[in-house]
Coordinates of C-alpha atoms in Angstrom, one line a residue:
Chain K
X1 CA -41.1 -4.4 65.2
X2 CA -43.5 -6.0 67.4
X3 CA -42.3 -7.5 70.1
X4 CA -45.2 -9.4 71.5
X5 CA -44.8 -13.0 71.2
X6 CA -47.4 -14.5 68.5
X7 CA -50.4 -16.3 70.2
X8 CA -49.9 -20.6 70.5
X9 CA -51.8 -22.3 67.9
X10 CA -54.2 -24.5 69.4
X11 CA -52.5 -28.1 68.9
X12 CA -49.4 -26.4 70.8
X13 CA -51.8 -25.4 73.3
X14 CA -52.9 -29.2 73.6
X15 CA -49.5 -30.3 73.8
X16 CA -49.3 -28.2 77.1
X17 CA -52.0 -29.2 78.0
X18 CA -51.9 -32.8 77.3
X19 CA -48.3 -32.7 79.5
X20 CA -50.5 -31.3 82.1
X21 CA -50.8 -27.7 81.9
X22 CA -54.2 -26.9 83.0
X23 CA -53.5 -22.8 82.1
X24 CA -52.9 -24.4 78.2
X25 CA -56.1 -25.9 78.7
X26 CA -57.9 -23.3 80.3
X27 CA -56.6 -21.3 77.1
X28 CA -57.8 -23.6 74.6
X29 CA -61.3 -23.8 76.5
X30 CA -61.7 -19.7 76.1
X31 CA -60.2 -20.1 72.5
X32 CA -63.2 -22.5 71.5
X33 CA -65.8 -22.0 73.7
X34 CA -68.2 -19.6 71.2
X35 CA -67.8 -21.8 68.9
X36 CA -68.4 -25.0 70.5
X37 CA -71.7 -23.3 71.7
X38 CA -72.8 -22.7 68.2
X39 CA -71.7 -25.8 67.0
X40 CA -73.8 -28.5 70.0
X41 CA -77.1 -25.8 69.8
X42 CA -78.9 -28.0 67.5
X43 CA -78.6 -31.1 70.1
X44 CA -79.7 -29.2 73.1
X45 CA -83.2 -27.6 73.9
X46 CA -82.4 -24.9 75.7
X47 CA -78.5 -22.7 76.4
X48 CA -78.3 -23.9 79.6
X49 CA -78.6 -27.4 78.1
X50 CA -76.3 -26.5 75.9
X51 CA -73.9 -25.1 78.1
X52 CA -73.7 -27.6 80.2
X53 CA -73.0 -30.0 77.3
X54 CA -70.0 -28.2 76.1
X55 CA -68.5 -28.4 79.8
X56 CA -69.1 -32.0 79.7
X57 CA -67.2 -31.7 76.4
X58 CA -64.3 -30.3 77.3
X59 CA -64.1 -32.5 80.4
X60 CA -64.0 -35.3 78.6
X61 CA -61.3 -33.8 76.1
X62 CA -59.1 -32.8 79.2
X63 CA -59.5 -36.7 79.9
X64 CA -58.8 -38.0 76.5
X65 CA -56.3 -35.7 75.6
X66 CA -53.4 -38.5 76.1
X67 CA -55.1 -40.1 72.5
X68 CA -54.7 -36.3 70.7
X69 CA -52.4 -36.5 68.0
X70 CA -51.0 -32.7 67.5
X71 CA -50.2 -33.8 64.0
X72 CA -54.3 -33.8 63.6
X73 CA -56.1 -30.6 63.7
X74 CA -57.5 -30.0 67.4
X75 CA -60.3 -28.3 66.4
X76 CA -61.2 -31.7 64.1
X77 CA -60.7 -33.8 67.1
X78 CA -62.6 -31.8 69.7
X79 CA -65.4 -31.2 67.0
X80 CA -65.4 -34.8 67.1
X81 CA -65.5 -35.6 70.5
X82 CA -68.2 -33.5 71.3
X83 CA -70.3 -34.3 68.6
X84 CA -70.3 -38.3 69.8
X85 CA -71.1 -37.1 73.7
X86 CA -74.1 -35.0 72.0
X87 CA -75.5 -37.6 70.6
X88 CA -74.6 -39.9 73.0
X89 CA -76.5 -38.0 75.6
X90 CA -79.4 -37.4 73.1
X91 CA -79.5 -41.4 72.7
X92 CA -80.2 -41.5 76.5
X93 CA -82.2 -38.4 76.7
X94 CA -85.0 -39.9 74.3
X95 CA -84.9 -43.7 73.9
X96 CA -86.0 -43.5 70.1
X97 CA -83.2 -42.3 69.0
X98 CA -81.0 -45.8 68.4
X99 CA -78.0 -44.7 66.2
X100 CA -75.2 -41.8 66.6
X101 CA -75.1 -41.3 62.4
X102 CA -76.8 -40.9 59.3
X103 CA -80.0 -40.7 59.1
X104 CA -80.9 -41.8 62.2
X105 CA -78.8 -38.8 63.4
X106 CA -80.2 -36.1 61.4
X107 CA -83.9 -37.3 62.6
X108 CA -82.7 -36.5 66.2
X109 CA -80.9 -33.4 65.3
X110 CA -84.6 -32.5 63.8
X111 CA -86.0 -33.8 67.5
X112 CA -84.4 -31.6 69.4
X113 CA -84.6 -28.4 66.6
X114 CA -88.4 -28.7 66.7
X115 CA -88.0 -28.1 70.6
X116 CA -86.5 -25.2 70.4
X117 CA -89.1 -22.4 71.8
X118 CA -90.7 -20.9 68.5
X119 CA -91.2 -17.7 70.2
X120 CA -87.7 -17.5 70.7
X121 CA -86.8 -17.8 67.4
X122 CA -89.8 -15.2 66.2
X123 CA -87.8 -12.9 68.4
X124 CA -85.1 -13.8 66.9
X125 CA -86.1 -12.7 63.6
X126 CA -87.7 -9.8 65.0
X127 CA -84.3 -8.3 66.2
X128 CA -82.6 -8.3 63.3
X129 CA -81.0 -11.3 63.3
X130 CA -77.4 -11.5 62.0
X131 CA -76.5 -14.3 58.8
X132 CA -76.0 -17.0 61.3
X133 CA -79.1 -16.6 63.1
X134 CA -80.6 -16.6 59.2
X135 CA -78.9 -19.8 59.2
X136 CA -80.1 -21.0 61.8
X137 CA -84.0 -21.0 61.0
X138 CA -83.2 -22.1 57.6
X139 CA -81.1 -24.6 57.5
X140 CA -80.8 -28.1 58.7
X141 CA -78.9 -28.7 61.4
X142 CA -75.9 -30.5 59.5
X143 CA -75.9 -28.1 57.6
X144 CA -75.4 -25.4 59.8
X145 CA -72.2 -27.5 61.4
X146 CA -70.9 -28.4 58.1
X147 CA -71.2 -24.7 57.2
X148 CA -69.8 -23.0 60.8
X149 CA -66.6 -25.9 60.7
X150 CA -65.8 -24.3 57.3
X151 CA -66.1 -21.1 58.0
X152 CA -65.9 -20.8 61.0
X153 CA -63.2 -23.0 62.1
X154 CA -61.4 -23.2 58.5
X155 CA -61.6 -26.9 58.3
X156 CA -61.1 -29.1 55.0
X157 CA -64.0 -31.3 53.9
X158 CA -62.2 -34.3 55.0
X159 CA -62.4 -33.1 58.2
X160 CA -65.5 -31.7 58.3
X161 CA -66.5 -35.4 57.5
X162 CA -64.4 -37.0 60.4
X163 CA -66.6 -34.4 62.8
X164 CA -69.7 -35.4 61.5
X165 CA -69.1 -38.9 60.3
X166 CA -69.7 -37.9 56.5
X167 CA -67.3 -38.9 53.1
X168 CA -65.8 -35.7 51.8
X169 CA -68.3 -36.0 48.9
X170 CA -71.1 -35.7 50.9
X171 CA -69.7 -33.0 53.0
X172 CA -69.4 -30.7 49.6
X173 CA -72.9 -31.3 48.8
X174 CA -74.1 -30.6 52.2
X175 CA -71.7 -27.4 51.7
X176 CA -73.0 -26.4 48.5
X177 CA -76.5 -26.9 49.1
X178 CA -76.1 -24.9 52.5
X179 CA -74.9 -21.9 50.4
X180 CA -77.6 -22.7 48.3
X181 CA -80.8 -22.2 50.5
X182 CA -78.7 -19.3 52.4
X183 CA -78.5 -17.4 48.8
X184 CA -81.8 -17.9 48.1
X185 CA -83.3 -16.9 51.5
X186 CA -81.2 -13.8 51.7
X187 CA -82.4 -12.9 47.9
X188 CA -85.6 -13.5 48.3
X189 CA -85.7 -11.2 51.7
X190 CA -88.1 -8.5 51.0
X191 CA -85.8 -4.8 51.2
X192 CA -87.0 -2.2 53.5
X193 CA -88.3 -4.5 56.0
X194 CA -88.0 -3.8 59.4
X195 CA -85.0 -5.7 59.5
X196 CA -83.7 -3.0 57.1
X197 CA -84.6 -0.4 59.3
X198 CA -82.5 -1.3 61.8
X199 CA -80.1 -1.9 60.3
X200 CA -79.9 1.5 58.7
X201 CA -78.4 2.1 62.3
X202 CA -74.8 2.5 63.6
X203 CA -73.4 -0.8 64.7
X204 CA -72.2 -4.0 63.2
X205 CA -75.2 -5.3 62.6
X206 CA -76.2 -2.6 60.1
X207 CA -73.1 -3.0 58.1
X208 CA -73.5 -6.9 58.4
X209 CA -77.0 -6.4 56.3
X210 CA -76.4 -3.7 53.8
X211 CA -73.2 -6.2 52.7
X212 CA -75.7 -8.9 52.3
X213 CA -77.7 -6.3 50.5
X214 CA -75.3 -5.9 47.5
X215 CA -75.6 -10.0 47.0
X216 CA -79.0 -9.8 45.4
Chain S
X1 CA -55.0 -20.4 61.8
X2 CA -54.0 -20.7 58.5
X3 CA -56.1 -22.6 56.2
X4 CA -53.4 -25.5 54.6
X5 CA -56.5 -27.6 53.6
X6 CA -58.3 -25.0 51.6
X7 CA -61.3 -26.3 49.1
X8 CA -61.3 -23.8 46.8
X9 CA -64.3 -25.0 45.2
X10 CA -65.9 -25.0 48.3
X11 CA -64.7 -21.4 49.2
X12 CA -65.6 -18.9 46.4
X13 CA -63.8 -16.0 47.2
X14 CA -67.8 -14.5 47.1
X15 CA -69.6 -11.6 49.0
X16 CA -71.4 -15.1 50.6
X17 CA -68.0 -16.5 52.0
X18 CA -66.9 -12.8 53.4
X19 CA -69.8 -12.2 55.2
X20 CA -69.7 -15.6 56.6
X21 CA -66.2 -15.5 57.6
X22 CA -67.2 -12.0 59.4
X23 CA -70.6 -13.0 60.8
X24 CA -68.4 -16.1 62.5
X25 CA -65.7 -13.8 63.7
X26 CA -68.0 -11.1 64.9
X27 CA -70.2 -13.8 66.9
X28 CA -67.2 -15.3 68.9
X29 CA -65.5 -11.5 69.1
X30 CA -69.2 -10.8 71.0
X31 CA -69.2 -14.1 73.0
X32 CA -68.7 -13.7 76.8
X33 CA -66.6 -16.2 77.9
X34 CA -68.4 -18.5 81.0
X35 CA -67.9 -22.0 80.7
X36 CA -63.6 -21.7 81.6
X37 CA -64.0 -21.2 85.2
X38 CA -67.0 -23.5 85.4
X39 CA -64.5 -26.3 82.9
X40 CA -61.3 -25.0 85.6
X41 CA -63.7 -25.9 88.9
X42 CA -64.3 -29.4 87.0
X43 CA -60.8 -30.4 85.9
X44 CA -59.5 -29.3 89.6
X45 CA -61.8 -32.7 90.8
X46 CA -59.6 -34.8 88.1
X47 CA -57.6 -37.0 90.1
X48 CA -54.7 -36.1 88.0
X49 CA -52.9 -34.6 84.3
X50 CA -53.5 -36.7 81.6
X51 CA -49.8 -37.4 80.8
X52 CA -49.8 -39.0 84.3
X53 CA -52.2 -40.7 83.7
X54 CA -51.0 -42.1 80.7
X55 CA -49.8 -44.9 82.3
X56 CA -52.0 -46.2 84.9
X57 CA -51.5 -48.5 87.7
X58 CA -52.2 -51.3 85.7
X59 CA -50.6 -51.2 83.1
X60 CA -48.0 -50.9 85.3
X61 CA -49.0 -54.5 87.2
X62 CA -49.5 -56.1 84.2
X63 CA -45.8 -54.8 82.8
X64 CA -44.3 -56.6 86.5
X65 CA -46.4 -60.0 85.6
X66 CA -45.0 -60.5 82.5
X67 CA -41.3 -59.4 83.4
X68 CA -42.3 -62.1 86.0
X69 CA -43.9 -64.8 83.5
X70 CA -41.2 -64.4 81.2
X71 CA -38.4 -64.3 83.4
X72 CA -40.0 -67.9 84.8
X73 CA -40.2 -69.1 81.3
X74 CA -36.5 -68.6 80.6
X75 CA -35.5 -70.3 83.6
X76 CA -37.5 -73.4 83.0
X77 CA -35.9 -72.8 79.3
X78 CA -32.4 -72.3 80.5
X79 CA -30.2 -75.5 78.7
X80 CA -28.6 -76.6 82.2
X81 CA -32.4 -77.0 84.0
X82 CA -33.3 -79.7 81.8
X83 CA -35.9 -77.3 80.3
X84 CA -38.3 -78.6 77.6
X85 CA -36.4 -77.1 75.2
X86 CA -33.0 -77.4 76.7
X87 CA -32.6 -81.2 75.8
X88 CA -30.3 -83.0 78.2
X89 CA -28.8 -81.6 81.0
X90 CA -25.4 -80.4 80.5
X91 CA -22.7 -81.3 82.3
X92 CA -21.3 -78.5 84.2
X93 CA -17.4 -78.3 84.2
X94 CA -16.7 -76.6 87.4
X95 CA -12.8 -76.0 88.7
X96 CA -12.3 -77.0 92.2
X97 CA -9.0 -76.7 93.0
X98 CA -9.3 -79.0 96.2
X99 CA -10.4 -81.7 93.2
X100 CA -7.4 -81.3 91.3
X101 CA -5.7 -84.2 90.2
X102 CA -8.8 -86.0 91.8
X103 CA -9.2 -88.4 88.7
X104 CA -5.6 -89.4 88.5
X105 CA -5.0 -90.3 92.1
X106 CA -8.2 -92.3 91.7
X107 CA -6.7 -94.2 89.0
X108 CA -3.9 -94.6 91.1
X109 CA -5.9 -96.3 93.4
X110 CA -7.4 -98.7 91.2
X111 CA -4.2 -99.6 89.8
X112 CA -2.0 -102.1 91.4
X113 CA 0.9 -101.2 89.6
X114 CA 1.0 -97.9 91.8
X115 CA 0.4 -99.5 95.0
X116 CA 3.5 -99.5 97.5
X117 CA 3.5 -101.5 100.8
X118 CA 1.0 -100.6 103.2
X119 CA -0.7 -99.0 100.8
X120 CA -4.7 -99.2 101.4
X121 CA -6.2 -99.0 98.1
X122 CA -9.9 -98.7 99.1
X123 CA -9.5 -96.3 101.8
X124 CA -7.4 -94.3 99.3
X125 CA -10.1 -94.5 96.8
X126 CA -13.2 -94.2 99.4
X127 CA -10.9 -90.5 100.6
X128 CA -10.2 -89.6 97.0
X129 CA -14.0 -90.3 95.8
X130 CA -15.5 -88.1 99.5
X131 CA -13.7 -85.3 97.1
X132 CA -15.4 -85.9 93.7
X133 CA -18.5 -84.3 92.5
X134 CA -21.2 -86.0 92.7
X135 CA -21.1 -87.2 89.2
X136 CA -17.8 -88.1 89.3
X137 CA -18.8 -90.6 92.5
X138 CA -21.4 -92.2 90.8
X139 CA -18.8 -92.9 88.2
X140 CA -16.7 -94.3 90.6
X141 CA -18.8 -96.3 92.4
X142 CA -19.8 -97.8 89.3
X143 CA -16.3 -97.9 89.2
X144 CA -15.9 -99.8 92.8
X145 CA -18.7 -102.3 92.1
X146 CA -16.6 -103.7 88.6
X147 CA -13.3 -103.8 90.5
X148 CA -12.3 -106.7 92.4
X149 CA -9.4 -106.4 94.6
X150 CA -8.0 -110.2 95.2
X151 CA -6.0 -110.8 98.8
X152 CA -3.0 -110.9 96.5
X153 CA -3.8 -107.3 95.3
X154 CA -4.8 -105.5 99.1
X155 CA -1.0 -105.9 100.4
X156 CA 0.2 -107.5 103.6

């Protein structure tokens, strides 16, 4: 039998926290730091931006944590929370940019994604990128969230539309047309590329492409 | 975490899905943690825990002011201070036991039939009323001002 003790799930880990453990909080920043970085890329430039956004993040959820209810999901609520600083900060980073949703939201999401350094992402896709580095040149940037808080972070649709401040509805189409152009992207890849080459290599990677190989 | 809000339509059990799932694991598994000491550095400038904080100092000022504007509400209220909504004062029945019998030996003193030789009936009553509550006296000074005491009544 094992007798190591199973890991806190992350709303215990609030609770701690929220009763003032800063080691509980400190926990629950390591647990969802990587994926907080994935999730705030499209609203910042560059990954020092970006880093520096998801401290400010989890700043301010160390200072709201008194209004978490553990009943809720924590990844829903910090999602959440860090999504309205984004844009928030975005709203004062370029002026034009009047409203935190809908539309008006996606048009600075595309902002900020056309910023991005081009030859970075050339590189990218030089190196072999992996399915969520596909994802990222191919996709909008809602749907890349939608996408990496489903599978990434296992939430529902109804969550997923609390985060980004979408009906359930909506979030499945976003969901469904995500998979969608991903399908079609990784069908229509030409085999034996270069790509393919390297991943004919040892290493995750390789494996991570000749799986995507058997979908077409 | 388990998944207790699962969409199945939304989550074929397809090669798409598993190598989704993998891609997101792998990319955190790979992820150097950075931002915890630089988030730890931050939070040890925050003045306090959030569950202190939960209540701050004025809420707590403002919980003392109205303990303080109710409290000041009821005694304006209260029946015996005449309060709006107290009506007319009441009259407080208080035991003295130095007023005992205070009534009946003012009686007495209005009463001829009780008086004896050298009796003095209005120093009696003038002592006896010194006693009374202050309700009582204006009673009996009302009293005083209606009784008439004739040389025939005051004695020789």
């Amino acid at each position: 039998m094992d007798g190591a003790a199973p890991e806190p799930s992350s709303e215990e880990l609030a609770r701690r926290a929220r009763a003032g453990s800063k080691e509980a909080f400190g926990a629950l920043v390591e647990r969802h730091e990587a994926s907080l970085l994935r999730f705030l890329r499209p609203f910042a430039p560059s990954a020092e931006d970006c880093e520096e956004l998801a401290q400010e993040a989890f700043v301010r959820a160390w200072r709201k944590l008194e209004h978490y209810d553990p009943a809720q999901r924590f990844s829903a609520w910090f999602f959440t929370l860090a999504r309205n600083l984004a844009i928030s900060r975005l709203r004062v980073r370029r002026p034009d940019v009047q409203g935190a949703h809908g539309v008006q939201g996606e048009a600075a999401l595309a902002a900020v994604a056309v910023e991005c350094d081009p030859a970075v992402q050339a590189a990218r896709r030089e190196a072999g990128e992996s399915l969520w580095a596909l994802a990222d040149r191919v996709l909008t940037a809602e749907q890349r969230q939608a996408l990496w808080l489903r599978y990434a972070e296992d939430l529902s649709a109804e969550e997923i539309g609390a985060v980004l401040d979408k009906r359930a509805v909506a979030v499945r189409v976003l969901l469904f047309r995500a998979r969608e152009n991903l399908q079609q992207h990784l069908e229509t890849r030409p085999p034996g590329g270069a790509r393919a080459a390297s991943a004919a290599g040892a290493g995750p990677a390789g494996d991570r492409w000749r799986a995507l190989e058997a979908l077409s | 975490m388990t998944d207790t809000h699962a969409d199945h339509e939304l989550d074929p059990a397809d090669p798409l899905s598993t190598a989704l799932r993998r891609a997101a694991a792998e990319e955190r598994a790979q992820h150097t943690p950075r931002l915890a000491a630089r988030v730890a550095a931050a939070l040890d400038a925050e003045p306090a825990a959030p569950a202190a904080r939960a209540w701050p100092w004025w809420s707590l000022a403002a919980a003392v002011l109205l303990a303080l504007v109710a409290g000041g509400l009821w005694f304006r209220a209260r029946p015996d201070a005449g309060g709006a909504t107290g009506g007319a004062p009441a009259v407080v029945e208080e035991h003295t036991p130095a007023l005992d019998g205070a009534p009946q030996r003012a009686r007495a003193a209005v009463n001829p039939a009780t008086w004896t030789r050298g009796f003095a009936p209005e120093a009696s009553l003038t002592r006896e009323l010194s006693s009374l509550t202050r309700d009582t006296q204006s009673t009996a000074r009302f009293l005083l001002g209606h009784v008439r005491l004739g040389p025939a009544q005051r004695g020789s």
